[in-house]
Short mmCIF file of C-alpha atoms in Angstrom, two decimals:
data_model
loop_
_atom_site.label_atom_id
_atom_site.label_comp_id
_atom_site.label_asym_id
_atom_site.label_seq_id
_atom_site.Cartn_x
_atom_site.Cartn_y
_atom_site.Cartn_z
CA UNK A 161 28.05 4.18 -33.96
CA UNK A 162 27.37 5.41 -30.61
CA UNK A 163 26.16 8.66 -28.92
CA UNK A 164 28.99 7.93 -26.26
CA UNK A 165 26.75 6.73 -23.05
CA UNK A 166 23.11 5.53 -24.02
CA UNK A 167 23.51 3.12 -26.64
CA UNK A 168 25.69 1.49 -30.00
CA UNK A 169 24.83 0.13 -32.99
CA UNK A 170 25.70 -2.75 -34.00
CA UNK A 171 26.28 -4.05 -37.73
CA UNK A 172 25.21 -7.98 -38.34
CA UNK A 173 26.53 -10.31 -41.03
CA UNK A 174 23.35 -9.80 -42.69
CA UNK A 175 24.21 -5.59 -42.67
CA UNK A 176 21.33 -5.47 -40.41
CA UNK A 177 21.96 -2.38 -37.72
CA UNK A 178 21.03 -3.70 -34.27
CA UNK A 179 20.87 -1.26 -31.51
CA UNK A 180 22.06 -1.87 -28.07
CA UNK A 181 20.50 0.59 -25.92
CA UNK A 182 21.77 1.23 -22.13
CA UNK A 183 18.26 1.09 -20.60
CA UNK A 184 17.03 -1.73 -22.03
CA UNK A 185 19.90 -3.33 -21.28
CA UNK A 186 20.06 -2.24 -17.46
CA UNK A 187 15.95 -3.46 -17.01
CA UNK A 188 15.93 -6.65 -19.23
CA UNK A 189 19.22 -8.03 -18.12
CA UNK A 190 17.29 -11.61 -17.57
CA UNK A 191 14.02 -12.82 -19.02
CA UNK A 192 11.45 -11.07 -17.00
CA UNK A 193 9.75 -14.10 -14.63
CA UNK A 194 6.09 -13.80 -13.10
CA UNK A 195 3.65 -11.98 -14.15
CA UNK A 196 3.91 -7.86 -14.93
CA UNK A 197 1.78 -7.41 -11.84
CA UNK A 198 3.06 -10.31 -9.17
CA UNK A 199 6.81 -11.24 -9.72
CA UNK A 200 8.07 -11.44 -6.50
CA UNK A 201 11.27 -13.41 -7.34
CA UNK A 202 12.70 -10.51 -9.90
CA UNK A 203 14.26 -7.68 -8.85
CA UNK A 204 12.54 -5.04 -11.10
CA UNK A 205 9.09 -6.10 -9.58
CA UNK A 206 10.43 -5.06 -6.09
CA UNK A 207 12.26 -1.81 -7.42
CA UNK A 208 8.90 -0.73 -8.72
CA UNK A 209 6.59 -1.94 -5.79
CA UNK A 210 9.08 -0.07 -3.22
CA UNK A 211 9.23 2.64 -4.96
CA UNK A 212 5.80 2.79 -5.13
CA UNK A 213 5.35 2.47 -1.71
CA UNK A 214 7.79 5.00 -0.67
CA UNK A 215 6.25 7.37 -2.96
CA UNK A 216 2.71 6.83 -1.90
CA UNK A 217 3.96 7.55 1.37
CA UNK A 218 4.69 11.04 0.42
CA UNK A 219 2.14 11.81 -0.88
CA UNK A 220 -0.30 10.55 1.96
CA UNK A 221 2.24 12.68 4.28
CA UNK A 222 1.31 15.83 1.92
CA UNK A 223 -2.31 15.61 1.60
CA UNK A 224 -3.87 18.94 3.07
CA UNK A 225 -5.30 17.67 6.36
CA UNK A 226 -3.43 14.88 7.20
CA UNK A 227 -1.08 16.26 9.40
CA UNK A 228 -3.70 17.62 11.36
CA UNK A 229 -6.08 14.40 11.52
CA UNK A 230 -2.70 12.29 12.86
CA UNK A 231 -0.62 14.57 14.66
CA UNK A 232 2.47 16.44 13.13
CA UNK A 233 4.68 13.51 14.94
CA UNK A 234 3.08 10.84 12.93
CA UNK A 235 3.51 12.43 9.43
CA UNK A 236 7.18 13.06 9.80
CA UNK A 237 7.23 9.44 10.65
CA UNK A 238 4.98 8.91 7.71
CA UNK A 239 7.41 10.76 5.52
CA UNK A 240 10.54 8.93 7.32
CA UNK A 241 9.30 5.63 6.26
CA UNK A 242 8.84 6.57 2.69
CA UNK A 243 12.23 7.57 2.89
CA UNK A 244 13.29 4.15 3.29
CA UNK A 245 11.02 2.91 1.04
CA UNK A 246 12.64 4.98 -1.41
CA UNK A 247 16.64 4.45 -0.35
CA UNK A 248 15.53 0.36 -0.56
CA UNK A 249 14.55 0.73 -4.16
CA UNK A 250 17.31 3.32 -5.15
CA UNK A 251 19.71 0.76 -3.89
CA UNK A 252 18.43 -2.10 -5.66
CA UNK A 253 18.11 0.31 -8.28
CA UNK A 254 22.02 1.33 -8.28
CA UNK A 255 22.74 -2.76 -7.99
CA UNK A 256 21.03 -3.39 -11.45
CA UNK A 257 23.30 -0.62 -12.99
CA UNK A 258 26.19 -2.38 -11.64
CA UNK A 259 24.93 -5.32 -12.65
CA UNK A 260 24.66 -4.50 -16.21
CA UNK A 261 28.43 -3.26 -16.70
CA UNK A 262 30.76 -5.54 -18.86
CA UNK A 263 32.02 -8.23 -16.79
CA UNK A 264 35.65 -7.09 -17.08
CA UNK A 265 34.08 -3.98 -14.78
CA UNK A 266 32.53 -6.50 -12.52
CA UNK A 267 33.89 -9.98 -12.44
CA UNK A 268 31.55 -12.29 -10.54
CA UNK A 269 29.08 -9.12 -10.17
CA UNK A 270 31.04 -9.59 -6.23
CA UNK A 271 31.63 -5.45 -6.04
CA UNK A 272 28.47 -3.68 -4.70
CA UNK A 273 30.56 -0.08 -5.07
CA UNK A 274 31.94 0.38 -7.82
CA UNK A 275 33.48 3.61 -9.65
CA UNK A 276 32.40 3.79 -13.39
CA UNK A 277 32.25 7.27 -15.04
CA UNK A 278 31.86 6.70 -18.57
CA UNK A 279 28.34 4.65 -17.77
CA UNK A 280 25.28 7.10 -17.54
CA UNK A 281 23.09 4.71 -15.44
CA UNK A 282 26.02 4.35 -13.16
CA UNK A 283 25.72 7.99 -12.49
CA UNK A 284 21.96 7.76 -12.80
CA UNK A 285 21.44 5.15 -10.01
CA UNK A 286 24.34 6.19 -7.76
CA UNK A 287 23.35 9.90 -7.86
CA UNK A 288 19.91 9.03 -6.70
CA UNK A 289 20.60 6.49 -4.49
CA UNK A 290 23.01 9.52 -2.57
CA UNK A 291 19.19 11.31 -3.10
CA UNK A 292 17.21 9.52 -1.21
CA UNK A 293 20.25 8.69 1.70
CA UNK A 294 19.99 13.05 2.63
CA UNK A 295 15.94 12.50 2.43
CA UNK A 296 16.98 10.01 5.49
CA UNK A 297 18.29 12.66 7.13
CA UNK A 298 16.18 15.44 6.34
CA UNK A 299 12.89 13.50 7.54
CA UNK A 300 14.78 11.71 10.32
CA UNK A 301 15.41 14.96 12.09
CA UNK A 302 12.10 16.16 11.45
CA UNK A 303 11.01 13.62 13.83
CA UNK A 304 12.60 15.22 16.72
CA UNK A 305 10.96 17.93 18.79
CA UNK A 306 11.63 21.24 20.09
CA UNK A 307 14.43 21.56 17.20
CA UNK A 308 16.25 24.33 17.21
CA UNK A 309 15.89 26.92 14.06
CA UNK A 310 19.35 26.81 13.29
CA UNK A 311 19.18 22.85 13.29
CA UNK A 312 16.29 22.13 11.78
CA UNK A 313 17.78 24.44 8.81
CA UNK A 314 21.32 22.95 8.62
CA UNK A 315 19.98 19.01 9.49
CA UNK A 316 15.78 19.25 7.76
CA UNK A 317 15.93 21.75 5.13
CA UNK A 318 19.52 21.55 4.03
CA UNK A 319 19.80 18.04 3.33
CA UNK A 320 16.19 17.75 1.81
CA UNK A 321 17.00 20.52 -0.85
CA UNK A 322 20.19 18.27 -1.76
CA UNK A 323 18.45 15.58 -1.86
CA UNK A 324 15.99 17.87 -4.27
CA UNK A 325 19.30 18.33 -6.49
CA UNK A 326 20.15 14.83 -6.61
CA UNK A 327 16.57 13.37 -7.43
CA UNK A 328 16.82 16.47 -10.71
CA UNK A 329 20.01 15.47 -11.83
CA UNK A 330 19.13 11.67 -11.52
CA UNK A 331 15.80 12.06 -13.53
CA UNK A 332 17.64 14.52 -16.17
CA UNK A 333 20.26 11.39 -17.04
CA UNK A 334 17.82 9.05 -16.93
CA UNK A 335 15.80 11.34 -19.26
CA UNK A 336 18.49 11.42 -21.56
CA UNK A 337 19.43 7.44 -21.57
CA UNK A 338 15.66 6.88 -22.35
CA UNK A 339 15.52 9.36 -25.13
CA UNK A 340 19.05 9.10 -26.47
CA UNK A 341 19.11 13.34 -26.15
CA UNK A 342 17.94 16.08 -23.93
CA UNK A 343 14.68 15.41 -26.53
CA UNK A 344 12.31 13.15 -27.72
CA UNK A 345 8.75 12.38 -28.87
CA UNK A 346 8.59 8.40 -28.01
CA UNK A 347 5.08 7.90 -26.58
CA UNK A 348 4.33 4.94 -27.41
CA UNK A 349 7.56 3.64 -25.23
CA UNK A 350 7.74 3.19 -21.57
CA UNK A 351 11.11 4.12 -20.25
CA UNK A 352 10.24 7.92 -21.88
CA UNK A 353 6.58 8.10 -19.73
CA UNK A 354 8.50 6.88 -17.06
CA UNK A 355 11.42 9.20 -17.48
CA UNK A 356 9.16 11.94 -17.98
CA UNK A 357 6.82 11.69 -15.03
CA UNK A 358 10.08 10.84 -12.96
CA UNK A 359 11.36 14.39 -14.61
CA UNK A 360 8.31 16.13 -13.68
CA UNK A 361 8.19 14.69 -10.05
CA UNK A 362 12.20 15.71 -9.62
CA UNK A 363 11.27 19.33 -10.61
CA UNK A 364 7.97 19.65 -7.95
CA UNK A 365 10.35 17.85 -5.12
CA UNK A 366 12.81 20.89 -6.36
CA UNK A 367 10.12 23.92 -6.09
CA UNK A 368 8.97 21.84 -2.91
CA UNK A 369 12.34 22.56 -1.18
CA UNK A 370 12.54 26.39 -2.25
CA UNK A 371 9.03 26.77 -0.67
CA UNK A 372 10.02 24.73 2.67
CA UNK A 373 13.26 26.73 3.18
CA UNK A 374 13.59 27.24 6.68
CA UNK A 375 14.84 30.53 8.45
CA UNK A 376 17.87 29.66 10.29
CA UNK A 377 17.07 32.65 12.88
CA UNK A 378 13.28 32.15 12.95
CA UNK A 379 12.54 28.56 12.63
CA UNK A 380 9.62 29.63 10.04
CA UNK A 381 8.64 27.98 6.93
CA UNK A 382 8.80 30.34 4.32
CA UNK A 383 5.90 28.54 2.44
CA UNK A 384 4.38 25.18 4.34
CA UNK A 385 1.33 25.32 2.02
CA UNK A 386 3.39 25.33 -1.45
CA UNK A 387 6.21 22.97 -0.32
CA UNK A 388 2.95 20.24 0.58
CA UNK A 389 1.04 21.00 -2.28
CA UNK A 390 4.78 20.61 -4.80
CA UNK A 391 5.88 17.56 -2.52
CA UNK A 392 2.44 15.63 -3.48
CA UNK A 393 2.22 16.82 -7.21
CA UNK A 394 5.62 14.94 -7.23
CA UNK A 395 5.02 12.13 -5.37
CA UNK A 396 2.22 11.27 -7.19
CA UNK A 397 4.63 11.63 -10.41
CA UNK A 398 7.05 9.52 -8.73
CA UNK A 399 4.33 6.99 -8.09
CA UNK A 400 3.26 6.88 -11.71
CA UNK A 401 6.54 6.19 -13.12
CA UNK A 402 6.98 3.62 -10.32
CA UNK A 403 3.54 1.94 -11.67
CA UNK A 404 5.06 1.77 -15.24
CA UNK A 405 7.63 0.48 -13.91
CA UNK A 406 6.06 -2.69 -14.00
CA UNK A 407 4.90 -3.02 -17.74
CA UNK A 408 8.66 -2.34 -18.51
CA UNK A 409 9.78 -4.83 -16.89
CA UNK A 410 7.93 -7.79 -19.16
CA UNK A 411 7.88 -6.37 -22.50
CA UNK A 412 10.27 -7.96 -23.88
CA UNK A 413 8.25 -11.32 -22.95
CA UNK A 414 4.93 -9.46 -24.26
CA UNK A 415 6.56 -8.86 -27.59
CA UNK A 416 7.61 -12.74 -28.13
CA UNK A 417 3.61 -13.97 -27.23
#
């Protein structure tokens, strides 16, 4: 039995019903190593430190104040870095999904693109991973000076607010892989705090782009205070779920002490 994309059951010998569930297959793919806080040598470890990185980053570059106390050149670079912060992670991210297909999908895990629909991570990681590649452009231009208003709106604005779109529909599938639904009370879980703060963060980056759209004749923001305040409610979401991140990772191990 099987909800189509997020998990199956499975019936043993013993008529036991064993669930195989997408997400916990995607994150515990091989015994978790190291510690939850210092595990260098796994992957997960890095796709939550990165993360959090890249999403402390944002929210440093959103703090009322700190553009002024640096310069407005440093905290596009500030918000250029966390960009690649968060494109790193996505990717390694998108290779776990890919990863975690059946080997017929994957022989060798050799294929770092791959095409596979039916999977809901797959479209998960890949959509976000496409996410965070536009926030590379959006805060890559903002770097440059003296941009005109009709560029900074096709080559800042544009490409952050689909980036926006991308991060939403990301967190919404990964929502629903965690909680098997659009809905679910699981707190004591923590893929659904994770998907949840994730969720939250997607929907602030989203309002944060609305209030940052840029006039293509004028060059003016249409609200500079909102889109900070909405861009660090969410990063600071992002960098929660990127903590818990970490305690995922190991408990399966926890659960076998």
């Amino acid at each position: 039995m099987s909800n189509g994309f997020t998990f199956v059951d499975h019936v043993r010998p013993d008529g036991a019903v064993v669930r195989w569930g997408s997400r916990r297959h995607r994150k515990h793919q091989r015994p978790a190593g190291g510690s939850t806080w210092w595990a260098p040598s796994a992957r997960g470890w890095w796709i939550a430190v990165l993360f959090a990185v890249g999403s402390l980053l944002f929210a440093i570059g959103s703090v009322p104040g700190y553009s002024d106390a640096v310069g407005a050149q440093w905290d596009t670079i500030t918000y250029f870095v966390g960009s690649l912060f968060f494109t790193t992670a996505s990717f390694l991210s998108y290779r776990e999904a890919v990863d975690a297909a059946p080997k017929a999908q994957n022989p060798s895990h050799r294929r770092f693109f791959v095409f596979q629909p039916r999977r809901i991570d797959w479209w998960a990681t890949a959509v976000q991973l496409a996410g965070t590649l536009y926030f590379n452009v959006s805060t890559g231009f903002a770097m440059a000076h003296n941009l005109s208003a009709d560029t900074a709106h096709k080559h800042v604005w544009r490409p952050d607010a689909i980036g926006s779109v991308c991060f939403l529909v990301s967190s919404f599938l990964c929502w629903y892989e965690a909680c098997h639904g659009w809905a679910a009370w699981r707190p004591r879980t923590w893929s659904w705090w994770i998907t949840l703060a994730n969720l939250v963060g997607s929907v602030a980056f989203g309002v944060s782009a609305v209030a940052g759209y840029i006039n293509p004749v004028t060059g003016e923001v249409h609200n500079l205070g909102g889109a900070d305040t909405t861009t660090l409610i969410g990063a600071i979401c992002f960098l929660v779920g990127a903590v818990l991140l970490l305690p995922e990772r190991t408990e399966e191990s926890q659960r076998g002490l």
